[in-house]
Short mmCIF file of C-alpha atoms in Angstrom, two decimals:
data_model
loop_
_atom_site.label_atom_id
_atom_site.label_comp_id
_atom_site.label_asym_id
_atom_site.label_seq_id
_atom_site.Cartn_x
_atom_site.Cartn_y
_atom_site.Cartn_z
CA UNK A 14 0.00 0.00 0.00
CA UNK A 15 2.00 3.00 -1.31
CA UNK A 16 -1.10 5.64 -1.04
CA UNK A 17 -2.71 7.89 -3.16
CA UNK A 18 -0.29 9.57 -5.16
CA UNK A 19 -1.19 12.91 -6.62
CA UNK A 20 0.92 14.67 -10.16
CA UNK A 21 2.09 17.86 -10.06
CA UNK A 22 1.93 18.95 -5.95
CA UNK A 23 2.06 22.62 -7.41
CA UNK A 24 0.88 24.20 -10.77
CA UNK A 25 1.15 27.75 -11.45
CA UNK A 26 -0.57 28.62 -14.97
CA UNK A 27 -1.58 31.85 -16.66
CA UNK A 28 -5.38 32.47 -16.89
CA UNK A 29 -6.52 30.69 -20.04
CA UNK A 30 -4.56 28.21 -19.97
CA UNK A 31 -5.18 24.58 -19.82
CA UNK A 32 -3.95 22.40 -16.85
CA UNK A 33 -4.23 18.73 -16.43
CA UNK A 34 -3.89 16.68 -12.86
CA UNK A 35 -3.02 13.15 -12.43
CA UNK A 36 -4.08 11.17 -9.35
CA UNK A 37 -3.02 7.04 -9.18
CA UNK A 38 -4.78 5.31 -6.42
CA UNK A 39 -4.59 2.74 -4.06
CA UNK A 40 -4.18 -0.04 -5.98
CA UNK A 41 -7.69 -2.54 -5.99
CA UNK A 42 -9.14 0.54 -4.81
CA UNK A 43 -12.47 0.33 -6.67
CA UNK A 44 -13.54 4.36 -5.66
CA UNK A 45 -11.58 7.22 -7.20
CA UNK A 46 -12.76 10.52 -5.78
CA UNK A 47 -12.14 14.37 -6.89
CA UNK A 48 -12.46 16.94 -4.25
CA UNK A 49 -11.70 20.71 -4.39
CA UNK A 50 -10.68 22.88 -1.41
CA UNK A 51 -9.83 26.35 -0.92
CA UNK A 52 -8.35 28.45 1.91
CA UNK A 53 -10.01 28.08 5.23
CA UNK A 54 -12.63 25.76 3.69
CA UNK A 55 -13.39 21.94 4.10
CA UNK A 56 -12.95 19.83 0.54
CA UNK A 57 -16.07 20.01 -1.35
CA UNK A 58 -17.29 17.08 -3.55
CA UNK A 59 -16.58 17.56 -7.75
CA UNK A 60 -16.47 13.95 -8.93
CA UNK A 61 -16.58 10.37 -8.64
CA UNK A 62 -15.91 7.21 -10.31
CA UNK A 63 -16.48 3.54 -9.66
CA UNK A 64 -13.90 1.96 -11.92
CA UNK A 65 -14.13 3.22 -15.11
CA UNK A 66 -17.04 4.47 -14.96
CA UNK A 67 -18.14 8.23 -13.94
CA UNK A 68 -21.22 8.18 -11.04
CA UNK A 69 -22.20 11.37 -10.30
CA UNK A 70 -20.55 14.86 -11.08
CA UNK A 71 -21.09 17.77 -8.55
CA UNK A 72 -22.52 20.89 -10.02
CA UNK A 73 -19.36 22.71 -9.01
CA UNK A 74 -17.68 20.45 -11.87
CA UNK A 75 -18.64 23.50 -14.93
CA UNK A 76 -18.39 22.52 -18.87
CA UNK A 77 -14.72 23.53 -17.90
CA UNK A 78 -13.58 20.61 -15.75
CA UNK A 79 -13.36 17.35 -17.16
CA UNK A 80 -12.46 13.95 -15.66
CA UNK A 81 -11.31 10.44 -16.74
CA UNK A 82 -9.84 7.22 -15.59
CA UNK A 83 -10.12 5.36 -18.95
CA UNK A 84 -8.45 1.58 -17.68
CA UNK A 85 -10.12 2.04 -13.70
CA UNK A 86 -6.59 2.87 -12.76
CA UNK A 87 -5.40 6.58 -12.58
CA UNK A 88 -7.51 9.32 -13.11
CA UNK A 89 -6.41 12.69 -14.53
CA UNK A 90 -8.83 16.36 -14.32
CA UNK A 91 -8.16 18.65 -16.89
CA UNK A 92 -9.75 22.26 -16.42
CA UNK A 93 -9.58 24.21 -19.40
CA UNK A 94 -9.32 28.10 -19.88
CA UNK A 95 -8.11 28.54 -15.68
CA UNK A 96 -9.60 31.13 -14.61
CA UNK A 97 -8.60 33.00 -10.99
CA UNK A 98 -11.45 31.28 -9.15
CA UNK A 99 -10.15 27.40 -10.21
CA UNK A 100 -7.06 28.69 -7.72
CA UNK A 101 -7.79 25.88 -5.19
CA UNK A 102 -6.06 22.41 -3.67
CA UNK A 103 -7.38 19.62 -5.72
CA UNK A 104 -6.88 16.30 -3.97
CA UNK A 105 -7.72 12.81 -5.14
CA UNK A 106 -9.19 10.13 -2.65
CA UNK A 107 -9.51 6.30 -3.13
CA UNK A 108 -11.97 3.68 -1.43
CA UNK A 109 -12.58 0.15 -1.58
CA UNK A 110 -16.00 -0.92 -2.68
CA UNK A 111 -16.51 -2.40 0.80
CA UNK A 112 -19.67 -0.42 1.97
CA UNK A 113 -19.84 1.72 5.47
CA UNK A 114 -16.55 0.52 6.51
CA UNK A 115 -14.62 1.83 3.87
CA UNK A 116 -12.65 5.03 4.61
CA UNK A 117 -11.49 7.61 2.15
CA UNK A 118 -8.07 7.84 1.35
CA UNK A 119 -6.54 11.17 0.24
CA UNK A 120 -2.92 11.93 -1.37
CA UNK A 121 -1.13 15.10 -0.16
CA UNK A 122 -3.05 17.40 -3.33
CA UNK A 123 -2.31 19.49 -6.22
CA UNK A 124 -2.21 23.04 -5.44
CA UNK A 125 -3.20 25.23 -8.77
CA UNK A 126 -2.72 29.26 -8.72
CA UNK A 127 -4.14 30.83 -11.51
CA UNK A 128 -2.19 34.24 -12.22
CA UNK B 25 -28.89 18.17 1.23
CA UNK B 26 -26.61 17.21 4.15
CA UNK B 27 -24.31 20.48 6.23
CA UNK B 28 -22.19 19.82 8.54
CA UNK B 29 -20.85 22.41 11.06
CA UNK B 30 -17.67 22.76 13.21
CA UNK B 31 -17.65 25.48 15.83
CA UNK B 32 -15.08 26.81 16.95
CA UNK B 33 -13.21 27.30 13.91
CA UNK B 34 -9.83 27.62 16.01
CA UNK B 35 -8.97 25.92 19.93
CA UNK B 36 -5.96 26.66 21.72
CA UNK B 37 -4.98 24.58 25.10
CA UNK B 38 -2.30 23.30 26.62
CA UNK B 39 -0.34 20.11 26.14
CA UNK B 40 -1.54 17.27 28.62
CA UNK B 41 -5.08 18.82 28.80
CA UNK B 42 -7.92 16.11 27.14
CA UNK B 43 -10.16 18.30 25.11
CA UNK B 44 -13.09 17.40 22.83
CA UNK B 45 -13.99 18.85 19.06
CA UNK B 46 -17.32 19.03 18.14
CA UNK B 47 -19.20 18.41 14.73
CA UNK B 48 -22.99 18.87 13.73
CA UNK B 49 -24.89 17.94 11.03
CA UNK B 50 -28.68 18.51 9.50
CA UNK B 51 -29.53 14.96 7.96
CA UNK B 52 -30.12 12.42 9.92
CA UNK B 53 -30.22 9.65 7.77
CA UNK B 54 -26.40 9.64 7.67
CA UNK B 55 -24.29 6.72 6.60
CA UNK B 56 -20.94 6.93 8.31
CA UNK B 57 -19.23 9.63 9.93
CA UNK B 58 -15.38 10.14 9.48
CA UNK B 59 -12.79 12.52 11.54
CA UNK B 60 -9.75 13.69 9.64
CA UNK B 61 -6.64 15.61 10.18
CA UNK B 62 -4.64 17.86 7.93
CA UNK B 63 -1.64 18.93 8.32
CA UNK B 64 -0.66 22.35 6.49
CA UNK B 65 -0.41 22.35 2.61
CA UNK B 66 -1.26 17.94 2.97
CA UNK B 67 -3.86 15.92 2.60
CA UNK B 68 -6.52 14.37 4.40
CA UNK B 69 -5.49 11.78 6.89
CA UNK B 70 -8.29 9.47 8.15
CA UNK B 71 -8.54 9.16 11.97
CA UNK B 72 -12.19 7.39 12.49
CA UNK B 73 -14.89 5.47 10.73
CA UNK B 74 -18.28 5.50 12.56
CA UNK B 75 -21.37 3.80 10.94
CA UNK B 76 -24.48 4.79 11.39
CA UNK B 77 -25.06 1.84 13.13
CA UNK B 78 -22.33 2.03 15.67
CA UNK B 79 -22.32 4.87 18.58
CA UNK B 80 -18.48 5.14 18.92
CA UNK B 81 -14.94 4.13 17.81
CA UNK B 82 -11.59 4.33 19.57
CA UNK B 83 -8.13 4.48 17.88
CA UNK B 84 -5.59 5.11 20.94
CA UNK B 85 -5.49 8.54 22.69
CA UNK B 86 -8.87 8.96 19.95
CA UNK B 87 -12.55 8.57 20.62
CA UNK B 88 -15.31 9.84 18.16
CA UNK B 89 -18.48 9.34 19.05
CA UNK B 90 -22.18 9.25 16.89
CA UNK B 91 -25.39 10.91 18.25
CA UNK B 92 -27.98 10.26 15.45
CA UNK B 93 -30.74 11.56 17.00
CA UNK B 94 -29.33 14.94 18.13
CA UNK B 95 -26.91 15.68 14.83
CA UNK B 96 -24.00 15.03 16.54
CA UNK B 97 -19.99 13.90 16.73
CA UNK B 98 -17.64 14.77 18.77
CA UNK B 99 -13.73 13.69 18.79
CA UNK B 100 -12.51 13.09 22.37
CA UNK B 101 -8.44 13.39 21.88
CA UNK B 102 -6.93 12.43 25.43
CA UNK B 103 -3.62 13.95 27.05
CA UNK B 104 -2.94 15.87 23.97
CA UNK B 105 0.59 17.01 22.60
CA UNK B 106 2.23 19.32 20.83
CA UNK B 107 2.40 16.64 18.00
CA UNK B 108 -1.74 16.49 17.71
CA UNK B 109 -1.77 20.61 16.61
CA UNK B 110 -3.09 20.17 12.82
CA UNK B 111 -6.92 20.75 11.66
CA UNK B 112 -9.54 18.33 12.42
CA UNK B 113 -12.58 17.72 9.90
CA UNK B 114 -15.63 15.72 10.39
CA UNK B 115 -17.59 14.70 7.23
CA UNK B 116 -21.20 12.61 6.95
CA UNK B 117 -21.72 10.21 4.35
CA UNK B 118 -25.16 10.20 2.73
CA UNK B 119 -24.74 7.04 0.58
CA UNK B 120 -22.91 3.97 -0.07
CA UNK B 121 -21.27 5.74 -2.13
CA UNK B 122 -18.95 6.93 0.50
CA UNK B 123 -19.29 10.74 -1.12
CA UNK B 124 -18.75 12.81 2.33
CA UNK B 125 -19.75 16.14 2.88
CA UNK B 126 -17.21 18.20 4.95
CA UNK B 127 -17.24 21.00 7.92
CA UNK B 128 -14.92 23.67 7.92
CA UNK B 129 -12.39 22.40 10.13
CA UNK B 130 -11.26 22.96 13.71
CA UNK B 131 -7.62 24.25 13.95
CA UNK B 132 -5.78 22.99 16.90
CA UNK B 133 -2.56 24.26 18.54
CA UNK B 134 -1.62 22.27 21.51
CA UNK B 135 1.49 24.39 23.50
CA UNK B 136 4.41 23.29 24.95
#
């Protein structure tokens, strides 16, 4: 068990720009989890996926934000023309498909600063 | 939809002294209830699982415990140290899905 391991821990970008994040989870870990959390704030909920397959999709999660994990493995977010407001930790959480028992683990987060 | 509160949003005490952080929430109907820590600029770590079916857990000097009825948790950290100063988030889970809404956090600075 290695943890959730999260790709770049910091990304400065220019407004406009596209970024793209790479989380790799716990391997077996059936649950990949997005979450989003800004200064002062508790994570809020963007996205999750059971395997391949996307569940549900906050409504935080704009036409901007997209997210994959194509094999069930990784996962990468891509936001597309950053804007100021997509400044924010983004951290990636893992679960086992085991019911109420199964806590969420998180890797250490990619901090993005728009400029 | 399910909120969950954490008042005070910072505590202060002394090392040795037990102290206890609470957490509310608004639905009821919650699935499991989970404590975290975070250290500065990290992630999440997990501290404490409660089910909805269970009233309390213990992991060492750690004790959450699950009040249903009333909308409540609280995290019971005993003979605290210098070591334990991070933030402390509770989060409900409103599904199997194990998606968890968050509080705001509790910051905790435990002097020398």
């Amino acid at each position: 068990d290695t943890g959730v391991s999260q790709d770049p821990r910091h990304k400065i970008t220019k407004r406009g720009q596209n970024v793209t994040f790479r989380c790799d989870p716990i391997s077996e870990h059936n649950r990949l989890y997005w979450y989003r959390q800004t200064l002062g704030q508790g994570p809020e909920f963007l996205t999750y996926f059971q395997n391949e397959a996307q569940l549900e999709k906050s409504r935080l999660l704009s036409d901007r934000f997209s997210a994959e994990r194509p094999k069930g493995s990784f996962s990468t977010l891509e936001i597309q023309r950053t804007e100021q407001g997509d400044s924010a930790m983004y951290l990636c959480a893992s679960s086992p498909m085991l019911g109420q028992n199964s806590p969420l683990h998180f890797g250490n987060g990619t901090r993005l600063t728009v400029t | 939809k399910q909120e969950v509160t954490q008042i005070p949003a910072a505590l202060s005490v002394p090392e040795g002294e037990n102290l206890v952080l609470n957490c509310s929430f608004t639905d009821s109907a919650i699935y499991n209830l989970q404590w975290f820590r975070q250290d500065p600029g990290k992630g999440l770590t997990s501290l404490l699982l409660i089910q909805s079916s269970q009233r309390e857990q213990t992991s060492g000097r750690l004790n959450a415990s699950l009040d249903k009825s009333s909308g409540r948790s609280t995290l019971y950290i005993a003979a605290s140290q210098p070591g334990d100063s991070a933030t402390y988030l509770c989060a409900g889970g409103t599904g199997a899905n194990s998606k968890l809404t968050f509080g705001k956090g509790i910051t905790l600075s435990v002097r020398p």
